[in-house]
Coordinates of C-alpha atoms in Angstrom, one line a residue:
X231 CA 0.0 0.0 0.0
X232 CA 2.9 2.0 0.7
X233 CA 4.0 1.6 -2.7
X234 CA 0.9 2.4 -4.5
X235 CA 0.9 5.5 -2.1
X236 CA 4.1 6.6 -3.3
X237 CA 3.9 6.3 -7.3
X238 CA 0.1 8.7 -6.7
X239 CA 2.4 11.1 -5.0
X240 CA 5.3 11.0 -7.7
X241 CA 2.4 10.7 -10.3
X242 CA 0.6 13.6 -9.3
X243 CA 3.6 15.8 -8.5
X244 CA 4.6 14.8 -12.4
X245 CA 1.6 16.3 -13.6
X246 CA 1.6 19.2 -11.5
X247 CA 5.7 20.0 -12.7
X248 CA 4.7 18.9 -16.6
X249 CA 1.4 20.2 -17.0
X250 CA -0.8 18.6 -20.2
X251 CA 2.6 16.9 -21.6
X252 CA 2.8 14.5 -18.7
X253 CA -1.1 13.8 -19.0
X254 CA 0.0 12.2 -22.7
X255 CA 2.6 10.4 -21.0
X256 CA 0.6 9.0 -17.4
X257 CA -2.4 8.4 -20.2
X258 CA -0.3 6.1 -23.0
X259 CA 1.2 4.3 -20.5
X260 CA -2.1 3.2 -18.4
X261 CA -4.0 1.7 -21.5
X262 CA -3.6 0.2 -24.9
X263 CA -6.4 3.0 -25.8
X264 CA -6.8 3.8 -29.7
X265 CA -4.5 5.0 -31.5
X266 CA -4.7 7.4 -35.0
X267 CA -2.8 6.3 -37.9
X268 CA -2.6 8.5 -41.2
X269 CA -1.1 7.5 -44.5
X270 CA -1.0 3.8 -45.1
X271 CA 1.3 3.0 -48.2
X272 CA 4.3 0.7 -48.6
X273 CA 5.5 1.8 -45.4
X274 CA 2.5 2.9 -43.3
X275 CA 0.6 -0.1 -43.9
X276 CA 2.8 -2.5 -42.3
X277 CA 3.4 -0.1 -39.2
X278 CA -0.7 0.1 -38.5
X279 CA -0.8 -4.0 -39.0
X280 CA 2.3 -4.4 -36.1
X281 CA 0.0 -2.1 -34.0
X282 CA -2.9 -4.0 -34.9
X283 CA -0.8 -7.1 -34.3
X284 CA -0.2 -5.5 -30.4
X285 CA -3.6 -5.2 -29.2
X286 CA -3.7 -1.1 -30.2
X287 CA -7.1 -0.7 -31.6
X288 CA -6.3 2.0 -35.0
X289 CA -8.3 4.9 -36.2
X290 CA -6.7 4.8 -39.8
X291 CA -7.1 7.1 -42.5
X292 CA -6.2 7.4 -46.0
X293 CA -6.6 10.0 -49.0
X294 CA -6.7 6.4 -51.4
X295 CA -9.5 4.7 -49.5
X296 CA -8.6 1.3 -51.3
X297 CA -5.3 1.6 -49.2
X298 CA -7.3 1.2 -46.0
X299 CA -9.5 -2.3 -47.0
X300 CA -6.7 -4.8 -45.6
X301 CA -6.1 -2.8 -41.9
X302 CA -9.8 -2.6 -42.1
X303 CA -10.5 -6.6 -42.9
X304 CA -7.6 -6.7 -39.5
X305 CA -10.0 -5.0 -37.7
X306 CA -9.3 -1.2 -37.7
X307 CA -11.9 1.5 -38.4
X308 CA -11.3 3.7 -40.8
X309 CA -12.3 6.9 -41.3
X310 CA -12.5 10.0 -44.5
X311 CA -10.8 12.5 -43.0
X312 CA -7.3 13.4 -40.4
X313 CA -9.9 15.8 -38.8
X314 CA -12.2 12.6 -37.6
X315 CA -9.3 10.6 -36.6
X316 CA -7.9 13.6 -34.8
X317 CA -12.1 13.8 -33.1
X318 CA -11.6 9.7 -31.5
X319 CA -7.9 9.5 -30.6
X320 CA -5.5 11.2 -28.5
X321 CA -2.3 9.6 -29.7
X322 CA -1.9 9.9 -34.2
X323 CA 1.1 8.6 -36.1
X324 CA 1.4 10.0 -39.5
X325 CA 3.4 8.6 -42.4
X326 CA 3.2 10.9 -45.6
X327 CA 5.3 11.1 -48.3
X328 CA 6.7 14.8 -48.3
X329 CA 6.6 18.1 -46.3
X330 CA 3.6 19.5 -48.2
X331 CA 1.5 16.4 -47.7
X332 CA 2.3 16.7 -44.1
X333 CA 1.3 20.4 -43.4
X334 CA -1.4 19.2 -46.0
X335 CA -2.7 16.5 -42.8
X336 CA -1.7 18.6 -40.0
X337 CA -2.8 22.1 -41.2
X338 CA -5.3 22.0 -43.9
X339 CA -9.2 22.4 -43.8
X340 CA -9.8 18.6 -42.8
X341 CA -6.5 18.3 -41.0
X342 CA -5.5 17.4 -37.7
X343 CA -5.1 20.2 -35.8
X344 CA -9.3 21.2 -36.8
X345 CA -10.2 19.0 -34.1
X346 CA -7.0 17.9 -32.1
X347 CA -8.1 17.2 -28.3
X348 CA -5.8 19.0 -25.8
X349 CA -2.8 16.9 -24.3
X350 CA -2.4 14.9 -27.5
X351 CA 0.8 12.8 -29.0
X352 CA 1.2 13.8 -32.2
X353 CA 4.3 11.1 -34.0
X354 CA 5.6 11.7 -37.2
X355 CA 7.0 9.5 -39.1
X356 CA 7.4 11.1 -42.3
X357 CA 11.0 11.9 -43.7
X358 CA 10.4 15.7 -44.7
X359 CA 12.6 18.9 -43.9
X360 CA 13.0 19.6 -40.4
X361 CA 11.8 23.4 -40.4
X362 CA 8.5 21.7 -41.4
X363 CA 8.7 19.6 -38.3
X364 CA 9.3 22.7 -35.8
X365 CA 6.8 24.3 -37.7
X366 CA 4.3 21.6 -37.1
X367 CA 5.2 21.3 -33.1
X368 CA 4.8 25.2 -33.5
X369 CA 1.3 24.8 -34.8
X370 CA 0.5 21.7 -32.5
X371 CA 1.5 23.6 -29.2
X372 CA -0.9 26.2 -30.1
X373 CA -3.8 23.5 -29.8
X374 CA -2.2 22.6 -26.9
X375 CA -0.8 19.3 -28.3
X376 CA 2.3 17.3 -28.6
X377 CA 4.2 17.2 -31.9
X378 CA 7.5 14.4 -32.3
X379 CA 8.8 13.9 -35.6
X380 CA 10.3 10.0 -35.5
X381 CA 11.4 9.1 -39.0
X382 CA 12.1 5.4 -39.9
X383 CA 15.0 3.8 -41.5
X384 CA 14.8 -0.2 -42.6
X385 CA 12.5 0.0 -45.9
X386 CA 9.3 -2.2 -46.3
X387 CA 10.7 -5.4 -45.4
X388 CA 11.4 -4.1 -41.4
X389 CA 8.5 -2.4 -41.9
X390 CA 6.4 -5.2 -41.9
X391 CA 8.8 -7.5 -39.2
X392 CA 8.5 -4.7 -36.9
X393 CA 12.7 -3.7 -37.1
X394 CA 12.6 -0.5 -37.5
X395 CA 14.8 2.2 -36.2
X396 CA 12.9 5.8 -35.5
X397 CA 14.9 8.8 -34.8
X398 CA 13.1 10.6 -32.8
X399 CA 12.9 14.6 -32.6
X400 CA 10.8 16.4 -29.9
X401 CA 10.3 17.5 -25.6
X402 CA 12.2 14.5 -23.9
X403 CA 9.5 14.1 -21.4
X404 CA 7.4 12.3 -24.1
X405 CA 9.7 9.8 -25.2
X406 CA 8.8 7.0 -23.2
X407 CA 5.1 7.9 -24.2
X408 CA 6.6 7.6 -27.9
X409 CA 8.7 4.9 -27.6
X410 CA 6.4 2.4 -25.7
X411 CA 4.1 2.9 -29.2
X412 CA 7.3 2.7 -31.7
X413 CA 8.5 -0.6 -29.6
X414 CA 5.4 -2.3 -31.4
X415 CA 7.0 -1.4 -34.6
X416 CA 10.5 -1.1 -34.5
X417 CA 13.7 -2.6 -32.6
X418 CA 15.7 0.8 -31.9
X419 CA 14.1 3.6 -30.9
X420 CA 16.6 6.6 -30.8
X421 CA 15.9 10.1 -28.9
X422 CA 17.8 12.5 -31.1
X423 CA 16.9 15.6 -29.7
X424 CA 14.6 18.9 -30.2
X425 CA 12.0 18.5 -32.4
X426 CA 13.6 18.1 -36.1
X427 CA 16.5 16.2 -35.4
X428 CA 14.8 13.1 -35.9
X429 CA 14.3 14.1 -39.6
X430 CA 18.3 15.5 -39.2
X431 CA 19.3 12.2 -39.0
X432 CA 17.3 10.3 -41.2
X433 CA 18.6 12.5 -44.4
X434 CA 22.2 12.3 -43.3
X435 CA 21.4 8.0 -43.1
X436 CA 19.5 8.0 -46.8
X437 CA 22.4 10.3 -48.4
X438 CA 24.5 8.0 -47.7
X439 CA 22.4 5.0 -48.7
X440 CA 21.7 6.4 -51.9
X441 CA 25.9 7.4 -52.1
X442 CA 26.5 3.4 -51.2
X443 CA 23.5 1.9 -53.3
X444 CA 25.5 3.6 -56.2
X445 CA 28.7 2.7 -55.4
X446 CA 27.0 -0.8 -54.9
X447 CA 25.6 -0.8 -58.2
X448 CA 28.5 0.5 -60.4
X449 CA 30.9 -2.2 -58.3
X450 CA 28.4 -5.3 -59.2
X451 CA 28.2 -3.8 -63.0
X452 CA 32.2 -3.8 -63.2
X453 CA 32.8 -7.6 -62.1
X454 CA 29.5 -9.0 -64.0
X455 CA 31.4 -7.0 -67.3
X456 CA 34.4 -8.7 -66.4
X457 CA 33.1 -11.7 -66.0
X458 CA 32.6 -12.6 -62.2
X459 CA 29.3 -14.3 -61.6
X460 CA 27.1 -11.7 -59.7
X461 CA 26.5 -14.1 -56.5
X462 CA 29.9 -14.8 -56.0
X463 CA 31.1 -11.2 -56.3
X464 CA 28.6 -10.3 -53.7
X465 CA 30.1 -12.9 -51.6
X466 CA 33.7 -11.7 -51.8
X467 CA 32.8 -8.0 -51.4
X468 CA 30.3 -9.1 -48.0
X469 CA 33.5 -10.8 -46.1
X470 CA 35.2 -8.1 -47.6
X471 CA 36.1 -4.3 -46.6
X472 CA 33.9 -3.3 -49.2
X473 CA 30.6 -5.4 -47.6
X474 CA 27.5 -2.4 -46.6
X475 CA 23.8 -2.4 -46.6
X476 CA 23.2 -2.3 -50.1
X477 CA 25.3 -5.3 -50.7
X478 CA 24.5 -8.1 -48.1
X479 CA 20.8 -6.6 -47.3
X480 CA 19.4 -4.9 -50.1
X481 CA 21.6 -6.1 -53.3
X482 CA 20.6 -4.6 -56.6
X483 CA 21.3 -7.3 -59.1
X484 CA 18.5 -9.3 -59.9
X485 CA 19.1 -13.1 -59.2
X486 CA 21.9 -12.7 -56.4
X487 CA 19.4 -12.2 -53.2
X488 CA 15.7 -13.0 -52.4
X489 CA 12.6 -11.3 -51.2
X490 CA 14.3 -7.6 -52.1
X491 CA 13.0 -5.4 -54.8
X492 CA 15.9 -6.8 -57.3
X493 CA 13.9 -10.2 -57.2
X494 CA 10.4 -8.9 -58.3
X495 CA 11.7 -6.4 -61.3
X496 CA 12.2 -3.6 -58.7
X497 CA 8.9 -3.3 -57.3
X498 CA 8.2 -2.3 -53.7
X499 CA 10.3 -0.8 -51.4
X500 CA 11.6 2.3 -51.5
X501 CA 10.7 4.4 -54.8
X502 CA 13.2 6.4 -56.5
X503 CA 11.0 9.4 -56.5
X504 CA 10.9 9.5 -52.6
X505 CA 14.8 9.0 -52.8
X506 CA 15.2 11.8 -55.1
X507 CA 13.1 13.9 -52.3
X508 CA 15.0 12.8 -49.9
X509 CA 18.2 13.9 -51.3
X510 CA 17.0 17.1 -52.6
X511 CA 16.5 18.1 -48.5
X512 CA 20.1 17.0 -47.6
X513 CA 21.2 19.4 -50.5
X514 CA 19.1 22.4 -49.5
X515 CA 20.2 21.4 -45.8
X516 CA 23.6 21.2 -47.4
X517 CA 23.3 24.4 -49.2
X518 CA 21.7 26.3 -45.3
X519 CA 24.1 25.4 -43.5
X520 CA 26.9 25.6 -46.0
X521 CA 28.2 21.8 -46.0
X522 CA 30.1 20.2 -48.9
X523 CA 28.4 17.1 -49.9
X524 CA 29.7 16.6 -54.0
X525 CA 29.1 12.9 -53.8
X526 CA 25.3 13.6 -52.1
X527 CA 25.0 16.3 -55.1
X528 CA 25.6 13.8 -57.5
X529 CA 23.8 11.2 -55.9
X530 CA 20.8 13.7 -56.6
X531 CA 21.7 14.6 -59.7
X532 CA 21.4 10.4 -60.9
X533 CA 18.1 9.8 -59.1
X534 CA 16.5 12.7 -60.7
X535 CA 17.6 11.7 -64.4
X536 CA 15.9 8.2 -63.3
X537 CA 12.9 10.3 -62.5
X538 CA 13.3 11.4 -65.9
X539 CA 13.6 8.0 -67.7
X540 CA 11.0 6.2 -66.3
X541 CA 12.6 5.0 -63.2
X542 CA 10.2 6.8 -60.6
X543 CA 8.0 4.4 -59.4
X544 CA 10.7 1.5 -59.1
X545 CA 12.7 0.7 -56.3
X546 CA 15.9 3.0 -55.5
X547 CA 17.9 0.0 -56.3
X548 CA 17.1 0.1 -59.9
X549 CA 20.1 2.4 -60.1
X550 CA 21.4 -0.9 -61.3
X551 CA 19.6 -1.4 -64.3
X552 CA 20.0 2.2 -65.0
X553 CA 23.8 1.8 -65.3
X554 CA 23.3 -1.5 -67.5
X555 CA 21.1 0.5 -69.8
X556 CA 23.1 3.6 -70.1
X557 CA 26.4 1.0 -71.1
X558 CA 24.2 0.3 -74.1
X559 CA 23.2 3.7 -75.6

């Protein structure tokens, strides 16, 4: 009883020193209560299902509503607008393609923030620019909510096994409220800092993933032209000071790895177009803050000519297949 007595004391004085922010936390911890979850594509479908999978009840909503029919047939209601989901639950986890999609569901005439409820969690998961995010927790604060920005790294297939790693961004008294809902999705769950640092370090990770899928690509393309087989190449280089991501998780070459986007004629994944975003915030971050980052410039520069030739809705990987074709003209 003593016990009990205590954490109501240390309980209440938390509220008393946090206001509304520690509500969110005291609240999400208590109950598996609904949760909101916006923008359920390649990446956002998965993350519902694991919180489905959990025993979090999910308030989804999507601006296709054909993308919502299987979270739906697992048992989440679904709704037509982020305003309604915003009106039934108190904790929303948005994953959008690009900045003005998220100040789109955020700030716009049916967006969150019409009819966000005091003291709520507001997790994005979106990779945008981080003066978006502040400008979001700006907006969100003025509503009285909470606004984290938590960007993923791990692509589809840790998407749907729950291994993601979020980078989290936002007031360090809601991170335990955020991570114990990200633990259902993800393996690391990193606290990064004031709001927009999450989405700092999820551009520096995907310029250099792009920078490495290249390199990747262009080192397979040599060896297959001079006449290594493809598997045992990737072998060598993945016992090798040469093995990364791109070459013992995610390789590019069709036929040297299964159940990637290289397998199934680069479908899934991670688009080109959304890696072409990405890198087009590290360069204006570059360009702010006065960085040098040629090889990220580049990088660019090659996944926006695959924009250009038809490359846009395959997998970033395909950067293979872009070398092989441009051999040939």
């Amino acid at each position: 009883m003593a016990a009990v007595l205590r954490g109501t004391k240390n309980l209440l004085q938390g509220l008393r020193k946090h206001g509304h922010s520690a509500l969110v936390s005291s609240r999400t911890m208590a109950s598996k209560t609904p949760v909101g979850f916006i923008g359920l594509g390649n990446m956002g479908r998965p993350m519902a299902k694991n919180l489905l999978k959990n025993g979090y009840p999910v308030i989804a909503s999507d601006v296709f509503p054909e993308a919502c029919k299987e979270i739906q047939d697992l048992g989440a209601q679904v709704l037509d607008s982020p305003a309604e989901v915003a009106d039934k639950a108190d904790r929303i986890i948005t994953m959008l393609p690009s900045s003005p999609h998220v100040i789109e569901v955020y700030t716009g005439p049916n967006g969150v923030l019409k009819k966000v409820k005091k003291g709520s969690l507001l997790i994005d998961s979106s990779t945008i620019d981080p003066s978006v995010s502040k400008d979001m927790a700006a907006a969100a604060e003025k509503m009285g909510a909470v606004f984290m920005d938590a960007p993923v790294s791990g692509g589809v297939g840790a998407a749907s096994s729950g291994k993601l790693t979020f980078m989290v961004g936002g007031m360090e008294e809601e991170f335990n409220a955020v991570k114990e809902l990200l633990t259902t999705m993800g393996t690391n769950i990193v606290y990064c800092g004031q709001v927009g640092t999450g989405q700092a370090a999820k551009i520096c990770n995907n310029m250099l993933l792009a920078i490495g899928m290249i390199g990747t690509a262009e080192t397979m393309n040599l060896g297959i032209r001079l006449g290594l087989d493809p598997k045992l190449l990737a072998q060598i280089l993945n016992m090798s000071s040469g093995r990364c991501w791109s070459s013992d998780t995610y390789n590019p070459v069709p036929g040297v790895m299964e159940g990637v986007p290289s397998a199934n004629n680069y479908q899934g994944g991670f688009g080109t177009t959304l890696m072409a975003k990405d890198l087009g915030l590290a360069q204006n971050t570059a360009t702010n803050t006065k960085t040098p980052v040629p090889l990220g410039s580049l990088a660019h520069q090659i996944y926006r000519m695959m924009c250009a030739r038809g490359y846009a809705q395959k997998d970033f990987s395909s950067v293979f297949q872009f070398l092989r074709e441009e051999e040939n003209q």
